[in-house]
């Protein structure tokens, strides 16, 4: 590997979706504390995520849970939630495989703006529903990793 990461609390590696070479190499060659899946509320996303669940289970990598991204959109005029995708049937979802839902992240233009400007959403909009969701997800992961480490 040849990289000195120093003394880190956590190293989070963001991988593209799917079960291609990158995921397989990480699952097999690196001692991971766990993996977190990200799914959108679509049947096709859950179908792919199911393959990932099977792959990580075969490789013995703990699955800490999954985050539902693009989990609806809040109408800026009336605050009503708009579902962007047809809902996933429970039986066809990864939730039916015993994967814990860590949280929902609704779509918000502020998230992509934060990516564009480099100013994190949690700094620019700390009280947005998405920031609250990110903090809650991070806290769940912290607790799970602490439990696993003992
Ligand atoms: Zn509206």
XYZ file of N, CA and C and ligand atoms in Angstrom:
451
model
N 0.830 -1.207 0.000
C 0.000 0.000 0.000
C 0.869 1.265 0.000
N 1.880 1.305 0.895
C 2.844 2.387 0.849
C 2.298 3.751 1.232
N 1.203 3.783 2.002
C 0.641 5.073 2.413
C 0.639 5.129 3.937
N 1.183 6.229 4.479
C 1.160 6.402 5.930
C 0.020 7.348 6.285
N -1.093 6.779 6.768
C -2.278 7.588 7.072
C -2.141 8.331 8.390
N -1.114 7.998 9.159
C -1.004 8.621 10.470
C -2.000 7.989 11.428
N -2.293 8.700 12.498
C -3.161 8.160 13.536
C -4.592 8.652 13.319
N -5.385 7.867 12.619
C -6.745 8.281 12.274
C -7.761 7.684 13.231
N -8.836 8.412 13.482
C -9.959 7.817 14.212
C -10.717 6.857 13.293
N -10.988 7.334 12.084
C -11.704 6.524 11.105
C -11.124 6.796 9.732
N -11.120 5.788 8.907
C -10.807 5.980 7.497
C -12.015 5.487 6.706
N -12.684 6.411 6.057
C -13.882 6.081 5.280
C -13.513 6.125 3.805
N -13.766 5.027 3.126
C -13.428 4.938 1.702
C -14.724 4.914 0.911
N -14.884 5.909 0.063
C -16.095 6.013 -0.760
C -15.853 5.282 -2.070
N -16.676 4.283 -2.331
C -16.511 3.488 -3.551
C -17.697 3.703 -4.474
N -17.478 3.511 -5.775
C -18.611 3.588 -6.700
C -19.581 2.442 -6.425
N -20.808 2.553 -6.905
C -21.772 1.485 -6.647
C -21.401 0.200 -7.377
N -21.944 -0.882 -6.894
C -21.768 -2.155 -7.585
C -20.874 -3.114 -6.844
N -20.523 -4.189 -7.525
C -19.686 -5.229 -6.929
C -18.545 -5.553 -7.884
N -17.935 -4.496 -8.392
C -16.852 -4.669 -9.369
C -15.521 -4.890 -8.652
N -14.427 -4.762 -9.400
C -13.107 -5.058 -8.852
C -12.797 -4.280 -7.579
N -13.109 -2.974 -7.576
C -12.737 -2.143 -6.428
C -13.350 -2.701 -5.145
N -14.644 -3.005 -5.185
C -15.322 -3.512 -4.001
C -14.752 -4.869 -3.581
N -14.477 -5.721 -4.572
C -13.978 -7.061 -4.255
C -12.591 -6.999 -3.634
N -11.762 -6.083 -4.161
C -10.402 -5.961 -3.617
C -10.473 -5.478 -2.174
N -11.303 -4.442 -1.928
C -11.408 -3.929 -0.558
C -11.975 -4.984 0.375
N -12.970 -5.740 -0.109
C -13.613 -6.736 0.752
C -12.639 -7.853 1.127
N -11.740 -8.191 0.206
C -10.891 -9.361 0.435
C -9.520 -9.005 1.000
N -8.977 -7.849 0.591
C -7.568 -7.594 0.873
C -7.334 -6.668 2.064
N -8.385 -6.011 2.548
C -8.186 -5.004 3.591
C -9.071 -5.348 4.793
N -8.508 -5.332 6.000
C -9.330 -5.648 7.178
C -10.282 -4.494 7.502
N -11.497 -4.581 7.024
C -12.475 -3.509 7.198
C -13.241 -3.706 8.498
N -13.487 -2.592 9.200
C -14.341 -2.661 10.394
C -15.787 -2.903 9.969
N -16.099 -2.489 8.766
C -17.452 -2.712 8.281
C -17.706 -1.909 7.034
N -18.854 -2.172 6.443
C -19.234 -1.449 5.241
C -20.608 -0.821 5.452
N -20.818 0.303 4.788
C -22.111 0.987 4.808
C -22.576 1.100 3.364
N -23.769 0.629 3.113
C -24.316 0.705 1.757
C -25.142 1.971 1.629
N -25.206 2.489 0.418
C -26.070 3.638 0.131
C -27.016 3.214 -0.984
N -28.300 3.366 -0.742
C -29.285 2.994 -1.760
C -30.246 4.152 -1.998
N -30.721 4.250 -3.211
C -31.836 5.142 -3.490
C -33.107 4.289 -3.428
N -34.246 4.906 -3.167
C -35.471 4.113 -3.020
C -36.031 3.657 -4.366
N -35.289 2.816 -5.031
C -35.682 2.279 -6.335
C -35.418 0.784 -6.337
N -36.274 0.022 -7.001
C -36.079 -1.428 -7.076
C -34.710 -1.779 -7.642
N -34.283 -1.054 -8.700
C -33.030 -1.401 -9.370
C -31.836 -1.160 -8.439
N -31.909 -0.119 -7.614
C -30.829 0.163 -6.662
C -30.761 -0.933 -5.599
N -31.927 -1.375 -5.150
C -31.945 -2.441 -4.145
C -31.452 -3.761 -4.736
N -31.755 -3.975 -6.019
C -31.278 -5.189 -6.683
C -29.747 -5.221 -6.676
N -29.122 -4.092 -7.013
C -27.656 -4.011 -6.986
C -27.133 -4.141 -5.565
N -27.802 -3.474 -4.637
C -27.343 -3.504 -3.248
C -27.440 -4.915 -2.670
N -28.436 -5.679 -3.114
C -28.556 -7.064 -2.640
C -27.333 -7.885 -3.037
N -26.843 -7.642 -4.261
C -25.633 -8.344 -4.707
C -24.443 -7.951 -3.826
N -24.392 -6.667 -3.464
C -23.303 -6.207 -2.602
C -23.414 -6.859 -1.223
N -24.639 -6.960 -0.698
C -24.845 -7.606 0.607
C -24.305 -9.034 0.551
N -24.659 -9.743 -0.517
C -24.204 -11.135 -0.650
C -22.683 -11.214 -0.738
N -22.100 -10.285 -1.503
C -20.648 -10.306 -1.659
C -19.934 -10.037 -0.332
N -20.396 -8.993 0.401
C -19.739 -8.665 1.667
C -19.957 -9.773 2.692
N -21.135 -10.390 2.683
C -21.374 -11.495 3.617
C -20.457 -12.668 3.309
N -20.314 -12.977 2.018
C -19.402 -14.066 1.635
C -17.973 -13.767 2.076
N -17.574 -12.495 1.978
C -16.210 -12.099 2.316
C -16.021 -11.919 3.824
N -17.111 -12.027 4.588
C -17.012 -11.883 6.040
C -16.860 -10.445 6.518
N -17.252 -9.495 5.689
C -17.173 -8.085 6.079
C -18.492 -7.689 6.753
N -18.434 -7.181 7.990
C -19.680 -6.778 8.655
C -20.375 -5.655 7.878
N -21.682 -5.759 7.735
C -22.455 -4.679 7.111
C -23.095 -3.884 8.242
N -22.633 -2.652 8.391
C -23.086 -1.830 9.522
C -24.503 -1.296 9.300
N -24.940 -1.260 8.064
C -26.277 -0.783 7.743
C -26.272 -0.088 6.403
N -27.385 0.552 6.097
C -27.493 1.235 4.819
C -28.206 2.567 5.001
N -27.822 3.496 4.161
C -28.414 4.831 4.155
C -29.288 4.958 2.913
N -30.488 5.481 3.087
C -31.325 5.733 1.913
C -31.101 7.160 1.461
N -30.494 7.296 0.274
C -30.197 8.611 -0.295
C -31.316 9.008 -1.266
N -31.440 10.282 -1.528
C -32.496 10.816 -2.409
C -33.860 10.342 -1.923
N -33.990 10.399 -0.623
C -35.188 9.881 0.026
C -36.261 10.969 0.010
N -36.803 11.209 -1.173
C -37.809 12.252 -1.317
C -37.206 13.644 -1.402
N -38.066 14.604 -1.654
C -37.682 16.012 -1.823
C -38.738 16.829 -1.097
N -38.286 17.824 -0.345
C -39.244 18.659 0.353
C -39.600 19.861 -0.521
N -40.889 20.044 -0.783
C -41.325 21.170 -1.616
C -40.979 22.480 -0.925
N -40.211 23.354 -1.619
C -39.800 24.607 -0.975
C -40.978 25.547 -0.704
N -42.102 25.350 -1.417
C -43.251 26.233 -1.217
C -44.091 25.823 -0.011
N -44.456 24.546 0.040
C -45.399 24.146 1.085
C -44.817 23.161 2.096
N -43.578 22.703 1.865
C -42.962 21.801 2.828
C -43.417 20.357 2.718
N -44.263 20.088 1.709
C -44.748 18.713 1.547
C -43.663 17.828 0.940
N -43.601 16.569 1.394
C -42.617 15.638 0.853
C -43.093 15.074 -0.483
N -42.193 15.099 -1.459
C -42.497 14.553 -2.771
C -41.606 13.326 -2.966
N -42.186 12.167 -3.246
C -41.387 10.980 -3.546
C -40.980 11.017 -5.009
N -39.685 10.862 -5.258
C -39.169 10.971 -6.613
C -39.242 9.649 -7.354
N -39.231 8.571 -6.605
C -39.245 7.249 -7.225
C -40.472 6.502 -6.715
N -40.889 5.490 -7.483
C -41.924 4.622 -6.942
C -41.304 3.862 -5.779
N -42.035 3.656 -4.739
C -41.455 3.057 -3.537
C -41.024 1.620 -3.804
N -40.015 1.203 -3.077
C -39.518 -0.164 -3.195
C -40.410 -1.061 -2.346
N -40.787 -2.202 -2.910
C -41.577 -3.123 -2.111
C -40.688 -3.707 -1.021
N -41.229 -3.826 0.175
C -40.420 -4.278 1.312
C -39.758 -5.622 1.036
N -40.498 -6.509 0.386
C -39.974 -7.869 0.181
C -38.776 -7.869 -0.766
N -38.713 -6.897 -1.673
C -37.625 -6.875 -2.658
C -36.454 -6.026 -2.187
N -36.554 -5.456 -1.013
C -35.537 -4.511 -0.564
C -34.441 -5.214 0.234
N -33.361 -4.487 0.450
C -32.296 -5.028 1.305
C -32.736 -5.059 2.767
N -33.777 -4.298 3.104
C -34.272 -4.334 4.491
C -34.792 -5.742 4.791
N -35.337 -6.404 3.737
C -35.848 -7.769 3.919
C -34.708 -8.758 4.154
N -33.456 -8.335 3.878
C -32.292 -9.203 4.120
C -31.702 -8.955 5.509
N -32.400 -8.166 6.303
C -31.917 -7.895 7.657
C -30.913 -6.763 7.738
N -30.848 -5.939 6.701
C -29.944 -4.784 6.734
C -30.652 -3.636 7.450
N -29.946 -3.048 8.410
C -30.540 -1.953 9.188
C -30.482 -0.643 8.407
N -31.607 0.068 8.412
C -31.611 1.400 7.800
C -31.057 2.390 8.820
N -29.930 3.014 8.472
C -29.272 3.942 9.397
C -29.909 5.322 9.357
N -30.548 5.639 8.227
C -31.196 6.940 8.120
C -31.561 7.258 6.685
N -32.340 8.305 6.539
C -32.767 8.795 5.224
C -32.092 10.135 4.954
N -31.679 10.352 3.730
C -31.175 11.670 3.344
C -32.026 12.183 2.192
N -32.941 13.116 2.468
C -33.759 13.672 1.393
C -32.899 14.500 0.434
N -33.358 14.602 -0.800
C -32.658 15.395 -1.808
C -32.787 16.881 -1.464
N -31.712 17.621 -1.644
C -31.743 19.061 -1.377
C -30.675 19.708 -2.249
N -31.043 20.740 -3.024
C -30.029 21.409 -3.846
C -28.836 21.890 -3.018
N -29.040 22.139 -1.734
C -27.946 22.617 -0.882
C -26.818 21.583 -0.789
N -27.150 20.287 -0.951
C -26.109 19.252 -0.864
C -25.153 19.373 -2.053
N -25.720 19.524 -3.266
C -24.819 19.629 -4.419
C -24.097 20.974 -4.420
N -24.767 22.019 -3.914
C -24.077 23.316 -3.789
C -22.895 23.202 -2.828
N -23.101 22.455 -1.740
C -22.021 22.273 -0.771
C -20.848 21.554 -1.424
N -21.172 20.555 -2.284
C -20.115 19.856 -3.000
C -19.383 20.778 -3.953
N -20.131 21.656 -4.621
C -19.527 22.574 -5.595
C -18.635 23.614 -4.923
N -19.089 24.123 -3.787
C -18.348 25.211 -3.135
C -17.275 24.690 -2.193
N -17.366 23.400 -1.832
C -16.392 22.843 -0.897
C -16.684 23.204 0.547
N -17.812 23.893 0.766
C -18.186 24.219 2.148
C -19.195 23.163 2.597
N -18.809 22.314 3.555
C -19.670 21.184 3.912
C -21.067 21.629 4.343
N -22.052 20.812 3.974
C -23.439 21.100 4.328
C -23.585 21.292 5.837
N -22.867 20.480 6.614
C -22.998 20.551 8.074
C -22.460 21.864 8.623
N -21.610 22.536 7.848
C -21.092 23.841 8.267
C -22.030 24.944 7.769
N -22.409 24.841 6.490
C -23.223 25.895 5.886
C -24.680 25.866 6.321
N -25.213 24.661 6.528
C -26.631 24.498 6.904
C -26.743 23.470 8.031
N -26.212 23.804 9.208
C -26.144 22.783 10.265
C -27.507 22.294 10.753
N -28.543 23.098 10.544
C -29.858 22.699 11.059
C -30.778 22.138 9.981
N -30.257 21.934 8.771
C -31.106 21.380 7.725
C -31.450 19.929 8.059
N -32.564 19.420 7.529
C -32.926 18.020 7.804
C -31.814 17.055 7.390
N -31.108 17.400 6.290
C -30.039 16.522 5.825
C -28.872 16.516 6.814
N -28.523 17.713 7.331
C -27.426 17.767 8.309
C -27.785 16.970 9.556
N -29.033 17.108 9.998
C -29.473 16.343 11.171
C -29.383 14.848 10.894
N -29.780 14.470 9.687
C -29.733 13.063 9.318
C -28.281 12.557 9.268
N -27.389 13.358 8.683
C -25.970 12.957 8.621
C -25.401 12.755 10.024
N -25.726 13.696 10.935
C -25.205 13.570 12.309
C -25.744 12.317 12.992
N -27.057 12.053 12.788
C -27.660 10.870 13.424
C -27.032 9.583 12.879
N -26.780 9.557 11.569
C -26.164 8.380 10.946
C -24.737 8.192 11.486
N -23.995 9.295 11.558
C -22.614 9.213 12.050
C -22.582 8.706 13.486
N -23.522 9.160 14.293
C -23.561 8.732 15.698
C -23.884 7.238 15.799
N -24.829 6.776 14.981
C -25.146 5.337 14.979
C -23.915 4.517 14.597
N -23.187 4.995 13.597
C -21.999 4.266 13.146
C -20.922 4.267 14.223
N -20.754 5.416 14.873
C -19.748 5.504 15.947
C -20.051 4.477 17.029
N -21.320 4.411 17.443
C -21.710 3.472 18.496
C -21.498 2.022 18.041
N -21.883 1.732 16.814
C -21.719 0.368 16.311
C -20.254 -0.029 16.265
N -19.388 0.902 15.826
C -17.974 0.583 15.724
C -17.345 0.436 17.098
N -17.813 1.234 18.062
C -17.294 1.097 19.432
C -17.704 -0.241 20.023
N -18.943 -0.649 19.777
C -19.403 -1.952 20.265
C -18.562 -3.064 19.659
N -18.325 -2.926 18.334
C -17.574 -3.956 17.626
C -16.127 -4.035 18.073
N -15.600 -2.912 18.564
C -14.182 -2.855 18.911
C -13.896 -3.464 20.288
N -14.929 -3.639 21.090
C -14.688 -4.152 22.443
C -14.580 -5.666 22.457
Zn -45.677 22.334 -2.498
